[in-house]
Short mmCIF file of C-alpha atoms and ligand atoms in Angstrom, two decimals:
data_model
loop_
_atom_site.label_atom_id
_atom_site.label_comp_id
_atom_site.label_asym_id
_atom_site.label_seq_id
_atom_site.Cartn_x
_atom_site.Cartn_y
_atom_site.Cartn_z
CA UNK A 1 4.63 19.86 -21.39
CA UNK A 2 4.10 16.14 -20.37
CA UNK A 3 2.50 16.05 -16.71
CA UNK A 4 0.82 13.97 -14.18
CA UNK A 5 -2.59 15.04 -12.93
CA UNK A 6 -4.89 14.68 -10.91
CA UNK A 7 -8.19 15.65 -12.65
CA UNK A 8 -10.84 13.89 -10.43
CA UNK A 9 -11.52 12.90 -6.79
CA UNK A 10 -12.72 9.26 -6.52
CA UNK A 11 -12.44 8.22 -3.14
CA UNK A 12 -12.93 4.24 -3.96
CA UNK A 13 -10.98 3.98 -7.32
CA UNK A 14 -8.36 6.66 -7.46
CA UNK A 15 -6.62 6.05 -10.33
CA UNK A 16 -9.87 6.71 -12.01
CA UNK A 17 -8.68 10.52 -11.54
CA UNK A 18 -5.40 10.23 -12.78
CA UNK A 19 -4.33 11.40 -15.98
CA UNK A 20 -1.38 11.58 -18.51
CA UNK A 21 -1.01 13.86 -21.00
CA UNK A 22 -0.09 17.90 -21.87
CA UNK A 23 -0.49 20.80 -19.90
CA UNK A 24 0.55 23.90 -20.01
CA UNK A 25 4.03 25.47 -18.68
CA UNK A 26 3.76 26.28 -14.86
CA UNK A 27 3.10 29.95 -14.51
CA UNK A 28 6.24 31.57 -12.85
CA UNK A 29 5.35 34.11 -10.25
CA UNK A 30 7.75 36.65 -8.58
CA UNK A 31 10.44 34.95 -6.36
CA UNK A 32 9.76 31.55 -8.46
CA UNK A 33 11.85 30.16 -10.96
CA UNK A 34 11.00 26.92 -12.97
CA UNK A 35 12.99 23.79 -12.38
CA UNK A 36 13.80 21.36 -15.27
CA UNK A 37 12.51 18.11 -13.58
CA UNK A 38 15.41 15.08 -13.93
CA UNK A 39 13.31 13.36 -11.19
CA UNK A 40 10.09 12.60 -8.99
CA UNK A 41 9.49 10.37 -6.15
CA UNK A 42 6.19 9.15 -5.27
CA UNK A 43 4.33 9.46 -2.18
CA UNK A 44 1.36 8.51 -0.74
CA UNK A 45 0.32 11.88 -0.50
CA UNK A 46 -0.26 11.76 -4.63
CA UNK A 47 -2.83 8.60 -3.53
CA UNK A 48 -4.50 10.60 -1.01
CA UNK A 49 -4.84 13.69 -3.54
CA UNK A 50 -6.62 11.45 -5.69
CA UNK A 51 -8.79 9.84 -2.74
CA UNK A 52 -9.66 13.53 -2.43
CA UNK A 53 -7.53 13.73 0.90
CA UNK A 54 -6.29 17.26 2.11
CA UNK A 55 -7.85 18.44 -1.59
CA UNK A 56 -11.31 20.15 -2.48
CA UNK A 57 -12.31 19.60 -6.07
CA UNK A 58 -12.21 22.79 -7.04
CA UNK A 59 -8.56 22.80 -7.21
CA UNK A 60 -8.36 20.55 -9.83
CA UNK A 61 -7.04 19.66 -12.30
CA UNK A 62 -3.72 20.30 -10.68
CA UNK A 63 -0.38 18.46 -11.53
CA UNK A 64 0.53 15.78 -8.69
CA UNK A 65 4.10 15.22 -7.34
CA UNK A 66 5.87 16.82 -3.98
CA UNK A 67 9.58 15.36 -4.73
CA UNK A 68 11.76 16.55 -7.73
CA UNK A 69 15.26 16.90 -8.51
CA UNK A 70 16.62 18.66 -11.50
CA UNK A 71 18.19 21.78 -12.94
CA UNK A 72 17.61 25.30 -12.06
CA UNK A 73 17.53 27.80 -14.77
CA UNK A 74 21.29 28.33 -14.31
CA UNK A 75 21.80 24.79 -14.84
CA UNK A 76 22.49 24.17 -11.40
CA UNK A 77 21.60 20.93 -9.76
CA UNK A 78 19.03 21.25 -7.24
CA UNK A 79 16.63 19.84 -5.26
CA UNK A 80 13.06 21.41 -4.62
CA UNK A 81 11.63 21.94 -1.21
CA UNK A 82 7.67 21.10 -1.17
CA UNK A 83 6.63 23.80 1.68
CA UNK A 84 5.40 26.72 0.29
CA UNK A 85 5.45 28.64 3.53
CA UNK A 86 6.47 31.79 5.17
CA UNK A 87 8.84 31.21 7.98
CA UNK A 88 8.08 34.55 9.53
CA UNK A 89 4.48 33.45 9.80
CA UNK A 90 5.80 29.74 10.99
CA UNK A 91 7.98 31.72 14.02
CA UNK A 92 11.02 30.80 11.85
CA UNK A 93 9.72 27.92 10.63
CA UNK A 94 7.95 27.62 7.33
CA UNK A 95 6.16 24.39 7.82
CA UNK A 96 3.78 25.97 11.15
CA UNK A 97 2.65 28.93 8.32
CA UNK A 98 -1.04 28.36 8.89
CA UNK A 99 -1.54 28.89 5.09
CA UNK A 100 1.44 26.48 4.29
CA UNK A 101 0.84 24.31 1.49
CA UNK A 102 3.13 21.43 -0.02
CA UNK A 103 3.49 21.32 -4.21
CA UNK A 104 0.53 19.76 -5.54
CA UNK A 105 -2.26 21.24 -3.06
CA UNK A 106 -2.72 24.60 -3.88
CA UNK A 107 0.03 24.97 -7.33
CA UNK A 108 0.89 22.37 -9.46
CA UNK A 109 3.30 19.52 -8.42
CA UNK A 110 6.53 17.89 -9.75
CA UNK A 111 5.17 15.25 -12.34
CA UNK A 112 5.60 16.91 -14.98
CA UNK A 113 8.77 17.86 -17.16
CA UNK A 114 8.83 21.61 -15.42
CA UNK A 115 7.74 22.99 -12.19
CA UNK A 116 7.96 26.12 -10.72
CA UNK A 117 8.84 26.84 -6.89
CA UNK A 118 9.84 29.75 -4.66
CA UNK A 119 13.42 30.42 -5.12
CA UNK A 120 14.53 29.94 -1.93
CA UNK A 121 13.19 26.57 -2.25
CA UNK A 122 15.89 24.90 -4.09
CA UNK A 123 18.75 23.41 -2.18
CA UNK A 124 21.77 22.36 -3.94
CA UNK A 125 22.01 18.57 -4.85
CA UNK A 126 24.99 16.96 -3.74
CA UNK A 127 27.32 14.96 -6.51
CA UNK A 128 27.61 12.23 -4.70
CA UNK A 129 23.48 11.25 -5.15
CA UNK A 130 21.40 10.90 -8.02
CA UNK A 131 19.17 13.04 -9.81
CA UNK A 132 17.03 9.36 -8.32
CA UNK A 133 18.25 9.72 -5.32
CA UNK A 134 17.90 13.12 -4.31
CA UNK A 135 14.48 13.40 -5.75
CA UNK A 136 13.72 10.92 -2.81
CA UNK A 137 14.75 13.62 -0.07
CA UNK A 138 11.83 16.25 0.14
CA UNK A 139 9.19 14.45 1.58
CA UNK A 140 10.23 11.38 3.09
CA UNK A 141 13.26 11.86 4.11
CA UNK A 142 12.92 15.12 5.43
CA UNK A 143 9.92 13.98 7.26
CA UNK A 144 11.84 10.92 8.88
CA UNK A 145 14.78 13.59 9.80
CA UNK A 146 12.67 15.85 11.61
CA UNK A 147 11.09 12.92 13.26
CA UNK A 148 14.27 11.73 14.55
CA UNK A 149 16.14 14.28 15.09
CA UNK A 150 13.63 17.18 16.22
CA UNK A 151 11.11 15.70 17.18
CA UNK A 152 12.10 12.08 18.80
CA UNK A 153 14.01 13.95 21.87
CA UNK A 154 16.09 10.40 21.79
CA UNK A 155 19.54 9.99 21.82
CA UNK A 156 21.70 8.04 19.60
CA UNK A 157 21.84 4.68 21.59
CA UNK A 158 18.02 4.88 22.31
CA UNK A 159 16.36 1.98 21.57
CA UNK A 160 13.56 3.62 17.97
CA UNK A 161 10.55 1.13 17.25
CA UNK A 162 9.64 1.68 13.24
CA UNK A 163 5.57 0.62 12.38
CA UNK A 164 5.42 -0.60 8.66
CA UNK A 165 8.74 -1.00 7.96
CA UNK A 166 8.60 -1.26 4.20
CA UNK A 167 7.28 2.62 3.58
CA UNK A 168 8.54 5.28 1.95
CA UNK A 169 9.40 7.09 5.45
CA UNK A 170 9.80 4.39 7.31
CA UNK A 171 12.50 2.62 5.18
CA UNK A 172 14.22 6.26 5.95
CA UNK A 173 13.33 6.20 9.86
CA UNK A 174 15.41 2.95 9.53
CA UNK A 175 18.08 4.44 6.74
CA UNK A 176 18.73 7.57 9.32
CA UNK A 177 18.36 6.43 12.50
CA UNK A 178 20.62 3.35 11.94
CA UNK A 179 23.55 5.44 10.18
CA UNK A 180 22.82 8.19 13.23
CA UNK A 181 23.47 5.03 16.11
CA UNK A 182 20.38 4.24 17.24
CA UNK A 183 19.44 0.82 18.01
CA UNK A 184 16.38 0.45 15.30
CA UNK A 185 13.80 -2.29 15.69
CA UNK A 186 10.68 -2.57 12.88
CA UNK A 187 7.74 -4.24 12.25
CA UNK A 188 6.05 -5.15 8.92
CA UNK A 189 3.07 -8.07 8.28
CA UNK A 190 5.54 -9.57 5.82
CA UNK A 191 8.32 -11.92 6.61
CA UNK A 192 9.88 -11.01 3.38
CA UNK A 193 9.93 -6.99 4.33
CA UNK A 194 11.18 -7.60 7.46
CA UNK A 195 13.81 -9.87 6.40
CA UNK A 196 14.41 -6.47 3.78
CA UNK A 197 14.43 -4.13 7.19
CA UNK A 198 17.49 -6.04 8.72
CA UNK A 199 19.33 -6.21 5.46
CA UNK A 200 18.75 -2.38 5.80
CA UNK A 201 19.99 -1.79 9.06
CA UNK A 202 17.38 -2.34 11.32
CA UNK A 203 18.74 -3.98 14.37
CA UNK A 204 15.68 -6.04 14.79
CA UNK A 205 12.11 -6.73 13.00
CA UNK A 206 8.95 -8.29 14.16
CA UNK A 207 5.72 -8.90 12.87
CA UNK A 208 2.85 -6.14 13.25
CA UNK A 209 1.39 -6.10 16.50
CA UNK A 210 4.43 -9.26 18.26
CA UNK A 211 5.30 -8.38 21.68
CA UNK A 212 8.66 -6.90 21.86
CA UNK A 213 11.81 -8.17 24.32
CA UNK A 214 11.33 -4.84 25.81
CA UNK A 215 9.72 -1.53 25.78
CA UNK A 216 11.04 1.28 23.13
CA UNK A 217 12.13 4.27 24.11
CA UNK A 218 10.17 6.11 20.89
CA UNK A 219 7.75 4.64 18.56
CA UNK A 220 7.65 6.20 15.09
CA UNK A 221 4.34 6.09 13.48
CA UNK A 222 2.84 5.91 9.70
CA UNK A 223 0.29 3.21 9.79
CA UNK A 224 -2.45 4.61 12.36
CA UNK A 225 -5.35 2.80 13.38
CA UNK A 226 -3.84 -0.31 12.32
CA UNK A 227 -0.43 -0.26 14.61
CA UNK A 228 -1.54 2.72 17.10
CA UNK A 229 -2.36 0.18 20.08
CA UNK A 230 0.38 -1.67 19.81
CA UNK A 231 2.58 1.66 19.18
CA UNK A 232 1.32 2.70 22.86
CA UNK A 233 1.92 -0.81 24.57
CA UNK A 234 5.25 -1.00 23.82
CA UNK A 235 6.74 2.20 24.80
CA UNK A 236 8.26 2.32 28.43
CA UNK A 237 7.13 4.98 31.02
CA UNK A 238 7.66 8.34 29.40
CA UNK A 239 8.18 7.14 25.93
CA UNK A 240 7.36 9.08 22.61
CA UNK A 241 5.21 8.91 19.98
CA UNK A 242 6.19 10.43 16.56
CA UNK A 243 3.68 10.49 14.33
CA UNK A 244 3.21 11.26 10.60
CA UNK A 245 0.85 9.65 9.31
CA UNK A 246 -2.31 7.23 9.42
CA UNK A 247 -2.27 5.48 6.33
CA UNK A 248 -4.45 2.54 7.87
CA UNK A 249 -7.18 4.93 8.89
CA UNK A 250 -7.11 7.35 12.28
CA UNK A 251 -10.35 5.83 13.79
CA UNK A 252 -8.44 3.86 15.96
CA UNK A 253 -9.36 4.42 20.11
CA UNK A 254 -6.74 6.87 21.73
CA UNK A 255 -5.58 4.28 24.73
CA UNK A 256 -6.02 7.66 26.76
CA UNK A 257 -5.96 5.38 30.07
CA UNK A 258 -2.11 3.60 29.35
CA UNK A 259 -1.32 7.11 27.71
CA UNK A 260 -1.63 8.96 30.65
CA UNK A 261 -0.50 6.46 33.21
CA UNK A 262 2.56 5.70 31.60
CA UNK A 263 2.89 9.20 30.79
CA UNK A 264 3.21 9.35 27.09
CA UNK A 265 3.93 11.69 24.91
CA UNK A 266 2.56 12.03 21.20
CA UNK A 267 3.82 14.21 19.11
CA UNK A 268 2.80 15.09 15.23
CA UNK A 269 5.51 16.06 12.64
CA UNK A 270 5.37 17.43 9.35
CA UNK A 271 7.92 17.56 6.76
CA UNK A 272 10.47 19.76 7.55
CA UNK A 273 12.01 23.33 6.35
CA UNK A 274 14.22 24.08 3.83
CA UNK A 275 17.57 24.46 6.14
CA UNK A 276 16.55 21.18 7.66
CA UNK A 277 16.30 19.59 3.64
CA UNK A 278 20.06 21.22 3.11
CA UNK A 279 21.17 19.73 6.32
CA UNK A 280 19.28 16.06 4.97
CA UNK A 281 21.49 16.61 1.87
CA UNK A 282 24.61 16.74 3.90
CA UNK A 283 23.80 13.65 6.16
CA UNK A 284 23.53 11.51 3.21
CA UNK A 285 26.40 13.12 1.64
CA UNK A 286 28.39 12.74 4.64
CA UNK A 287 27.08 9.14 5.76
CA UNK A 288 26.72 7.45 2.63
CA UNK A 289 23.38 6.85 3.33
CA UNK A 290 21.20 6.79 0.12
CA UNK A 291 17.42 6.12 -0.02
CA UNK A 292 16.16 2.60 -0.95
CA UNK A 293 14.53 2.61 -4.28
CA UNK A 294 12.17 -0.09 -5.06
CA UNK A 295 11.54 0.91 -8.98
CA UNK A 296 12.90 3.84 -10.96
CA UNK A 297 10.06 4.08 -13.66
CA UNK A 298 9.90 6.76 -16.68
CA UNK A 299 7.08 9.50 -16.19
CA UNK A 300 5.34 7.87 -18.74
CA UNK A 301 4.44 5.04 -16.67
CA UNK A 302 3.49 7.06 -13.43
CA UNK A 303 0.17 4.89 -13.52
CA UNK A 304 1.91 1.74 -12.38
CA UNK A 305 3.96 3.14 -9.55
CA UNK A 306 0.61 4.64 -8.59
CA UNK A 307 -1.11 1.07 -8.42
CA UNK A 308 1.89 -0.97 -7.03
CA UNK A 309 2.09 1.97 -3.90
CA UNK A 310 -1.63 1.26 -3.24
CA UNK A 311 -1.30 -2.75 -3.30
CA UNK A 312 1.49 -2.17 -0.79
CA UNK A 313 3.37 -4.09 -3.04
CA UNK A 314 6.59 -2.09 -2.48
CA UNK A 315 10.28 -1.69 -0.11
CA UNK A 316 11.14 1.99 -0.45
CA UNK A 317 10.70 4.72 -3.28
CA UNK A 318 8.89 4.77 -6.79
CA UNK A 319 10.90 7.33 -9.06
CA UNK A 320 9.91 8.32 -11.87
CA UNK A 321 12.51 10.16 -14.49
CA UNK A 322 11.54 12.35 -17.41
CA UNK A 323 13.80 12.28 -20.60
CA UNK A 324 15.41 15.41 -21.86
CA UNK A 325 16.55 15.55 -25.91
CA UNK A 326 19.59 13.96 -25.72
CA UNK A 327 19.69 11.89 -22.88
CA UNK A 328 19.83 8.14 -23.25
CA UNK A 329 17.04 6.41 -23.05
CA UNK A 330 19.08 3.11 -22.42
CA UNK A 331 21.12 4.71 -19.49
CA UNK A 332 20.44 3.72 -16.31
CA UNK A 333 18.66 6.60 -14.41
CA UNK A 334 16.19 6.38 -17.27
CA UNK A 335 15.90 2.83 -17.71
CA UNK A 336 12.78 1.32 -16.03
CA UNK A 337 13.75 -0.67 -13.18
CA UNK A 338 11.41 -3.67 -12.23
CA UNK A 339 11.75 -4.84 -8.41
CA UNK A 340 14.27 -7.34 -8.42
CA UNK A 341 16.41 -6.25 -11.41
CA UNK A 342 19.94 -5.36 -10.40
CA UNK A 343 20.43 -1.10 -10.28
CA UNK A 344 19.33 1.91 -8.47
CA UNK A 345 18.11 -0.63 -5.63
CA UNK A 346 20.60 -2.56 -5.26
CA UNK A 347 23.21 0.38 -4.98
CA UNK A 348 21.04 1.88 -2.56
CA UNK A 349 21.49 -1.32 -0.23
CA UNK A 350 25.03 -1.52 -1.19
CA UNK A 351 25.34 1.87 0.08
CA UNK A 352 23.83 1.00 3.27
CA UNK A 353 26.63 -1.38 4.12
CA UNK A 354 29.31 0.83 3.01
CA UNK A 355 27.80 3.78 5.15
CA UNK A 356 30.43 4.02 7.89
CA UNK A 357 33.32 4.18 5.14
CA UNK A 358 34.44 7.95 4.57
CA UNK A 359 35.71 7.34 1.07
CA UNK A 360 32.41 5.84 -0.29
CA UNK A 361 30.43 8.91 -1.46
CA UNK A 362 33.63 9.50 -3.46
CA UNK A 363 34.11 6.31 -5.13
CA UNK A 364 30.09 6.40 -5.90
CA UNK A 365 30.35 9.54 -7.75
CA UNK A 366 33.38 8.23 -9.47
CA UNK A 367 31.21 4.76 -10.19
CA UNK A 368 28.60 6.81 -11.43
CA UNK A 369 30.42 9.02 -14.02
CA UNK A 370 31.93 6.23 -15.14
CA UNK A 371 28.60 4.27 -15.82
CA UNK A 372 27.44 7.37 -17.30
N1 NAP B 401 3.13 14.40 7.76
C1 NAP B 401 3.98 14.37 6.75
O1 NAP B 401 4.71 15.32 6.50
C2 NAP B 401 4.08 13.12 5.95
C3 NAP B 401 5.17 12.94 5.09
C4 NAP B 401 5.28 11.73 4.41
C5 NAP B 401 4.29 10.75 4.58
N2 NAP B 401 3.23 10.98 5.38
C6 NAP B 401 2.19 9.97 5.58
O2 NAP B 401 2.82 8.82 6.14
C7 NAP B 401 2.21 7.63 5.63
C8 NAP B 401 3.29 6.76 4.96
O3 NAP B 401 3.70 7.43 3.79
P1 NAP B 401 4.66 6.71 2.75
O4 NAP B 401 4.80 7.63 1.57
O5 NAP B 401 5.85 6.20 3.47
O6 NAP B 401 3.70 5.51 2.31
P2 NAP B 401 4.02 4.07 1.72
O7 NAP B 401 5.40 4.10 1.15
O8 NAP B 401 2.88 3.70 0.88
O9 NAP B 401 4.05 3.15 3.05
C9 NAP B 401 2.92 2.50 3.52
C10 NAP B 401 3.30 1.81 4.86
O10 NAP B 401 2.10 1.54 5.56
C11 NAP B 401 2.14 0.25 6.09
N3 NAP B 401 0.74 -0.22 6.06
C12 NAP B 401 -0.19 0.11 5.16
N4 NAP B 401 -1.37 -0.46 5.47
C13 NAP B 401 -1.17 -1.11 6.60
C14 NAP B 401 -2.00 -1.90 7.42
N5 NAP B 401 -3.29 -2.10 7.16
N6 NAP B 401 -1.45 -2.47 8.50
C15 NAP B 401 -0.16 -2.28 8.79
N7 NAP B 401 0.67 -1.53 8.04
C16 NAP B 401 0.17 -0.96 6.96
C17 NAP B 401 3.11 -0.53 5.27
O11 NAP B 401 3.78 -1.43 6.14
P3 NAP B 401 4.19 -2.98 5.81
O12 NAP B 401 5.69 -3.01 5.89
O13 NAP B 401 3.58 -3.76 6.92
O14 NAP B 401 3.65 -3.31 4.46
C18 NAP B 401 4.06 0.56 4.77
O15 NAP B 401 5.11 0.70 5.68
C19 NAP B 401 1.12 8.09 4.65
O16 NAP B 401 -0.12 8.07 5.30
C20 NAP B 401 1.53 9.51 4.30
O17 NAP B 401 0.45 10.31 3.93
C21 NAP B 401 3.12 12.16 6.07
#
């Protein structure tokens, strides 16, 4: 089959490791089934693989890819949950298994036209989203859920500062926590992205590092070293930190003094389980909410999502799609979208401002079967 891979670690030039081409079918153990991929979203987790991140190189060659949508072997739509975990050795929850691993680390990933997953890792895909769409839900999506709504302690109303607005999570932190009522503010270091954030749903955005009209209630965190200080300045007394990641770098000093005077909390989050990815599902289903898509490309061209995520030169998700015999190459969920070009983006914004109406999801799926 045609697959993704990553088949060297080169910290400085990552794409140096990345390669296109056959592999063999995923091996199905007992409890797995193999999913029929219809679509993968990029993370930056595939860029960190590559950078030899959270990977030894004696895992490799392994396929890349935590996100995928597609059809089980029933033909049922699903979506595939990334944690490969044990609740019962998580306390009930999959993702604190100390030997948890997301697709991609320790068995091949979701680039690839099948992968196989733990059965109880597929979650029905709603109608109302995209094979596109959904495939955007397992990793940053569910992350930004958890972050909001486990691990934030906020309530709807509180006042949710988003570093790097432009991000694969954070353009959900902003997606979520906007349709969920919270007042969402964002920075980004370009005008253009944060003019994007508002047009989102972001009640306010700022440049990295501005001083705010007032102190947040949480701060949700991606960027690290490069936002942290300013993350802990403008949180008020007994504020929150969520954080997920550090793609800036973690060296960045801890601000132990302000943390503790101002009594801080910071607090790391991880994905999220497989109830909380059905429960994801049903937010967007029920809110209209769909993720921001800055490209859809075919699988094919997986190298240029790759390098367009690592010049930061994106708002939202790469997709990639894979082509079954007899689908239509000229249909739109398999047409390569180039940022800017009217399609999966645009409907995703559209959807935004349609997210408080009730009958949207309906008239989508109805827009969509008739495009189809
Ligand atoms: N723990 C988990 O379960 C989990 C899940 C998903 C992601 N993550 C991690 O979270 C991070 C974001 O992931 P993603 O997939 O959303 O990545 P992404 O789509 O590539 O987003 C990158 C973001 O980083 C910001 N950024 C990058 N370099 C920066 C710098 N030097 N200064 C300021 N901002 C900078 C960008 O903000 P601008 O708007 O300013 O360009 C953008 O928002 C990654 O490190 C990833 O590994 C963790």
């Amino acid at each position: 089959m045609f697959a993704v891979t990553a088949a060297r670690i080169d910290a400085d030039d990552p794409l140096a490791g990345l390669e296109l081409g056959e592999r063999p079918d995923p091996v199905v153990s007992d409890g797995w089934v193999t999913v029929t991929v219809k679509a993968a979203a990029l993370n930056h987790h595939d860029v960190w693989t590559l950078r030899g991140v959270g990977i030894s190189a004696d895992r490799l060659p392994i396929v890349l890819g935590c996100d995928a949508a597609g059809l089980d072997p029933d033909g049922r739509e699903v979506i595939v949950h990334s944690v490969i975990g044990d609740p019962d050795a998580g306390g009930g929850d999959e993702t604190l298994d100390p030997r948890r691993s997301l697709l991609s680390e320790r068995h091949d990933g979701t680039f690839a036209e099948r992968v196989s997953a733990p059965r109880r890792n597929l979650v029905p895909k709603p109608a109302a989203l995209s094979f596109e769409e959904a495939a955007c839900l397992p990793t940053a999506y569910l992350t930004a859920y958890r972050m909001l709504f486990e691990k934030s302690g906020a309530q709807p109303g509180a006042t949710v500062l988003v570093q790097g607005a432009s991000g694969g999570v954070a353009t959900a932190l902003i997606l979520l926590g906007r349709a969920a009522g919270y007042r969402i503010w964002a920075t980004s270091r370009s005008e253009a992205k944060r003019e994007r954030a508002v047009q989102l749903g972001a009640d306010q955005a700022f440049g990295a590092g501005s001083r705010l009209p007032e102190r947040v209630d949480v701060v949700m965190e991606t960027v690290g070293q490069a936002t942290w200080a300013h993350s802990v300045r403008s949180l008020r007394p007994g504020g929150r930190i969520v954080i997920c990641g550090a793609t800036s770098g973690d060296a960045s000093p801890a601000e132990l003094t302000r943390i503790f005077f101002t009594q801080l909390s910071v607090t790391g989050s991880t994905m999220g389980t497989r109830d909380q990815l059905g429960r994801l599902a049903r937010f967007c289903e029920q809110t209209g909410v769909r993720p921001v898509i800055d490209r859809v490309l075919p699988m094919a061209n997986a190298r240029d999502g790759f390098a367009a995520m690592m010049a930061g030169d994106l708002f939202g998700k790469v997709v990639f799609t894979v082509l079954a015999r007899g689908d239509n190459p000229g249909a739109p969920a398999e047409r390569a979208m180039k940022r800017g070009s009217p399609g999966p983006r645009r409907s995703a914004e559209q959807g935004l401002r349609d997210r408080t109406s009730r009958a949207r999801p309906a008239r989508q799926a109805r827009d969509r079967r008739s495009r189809s």
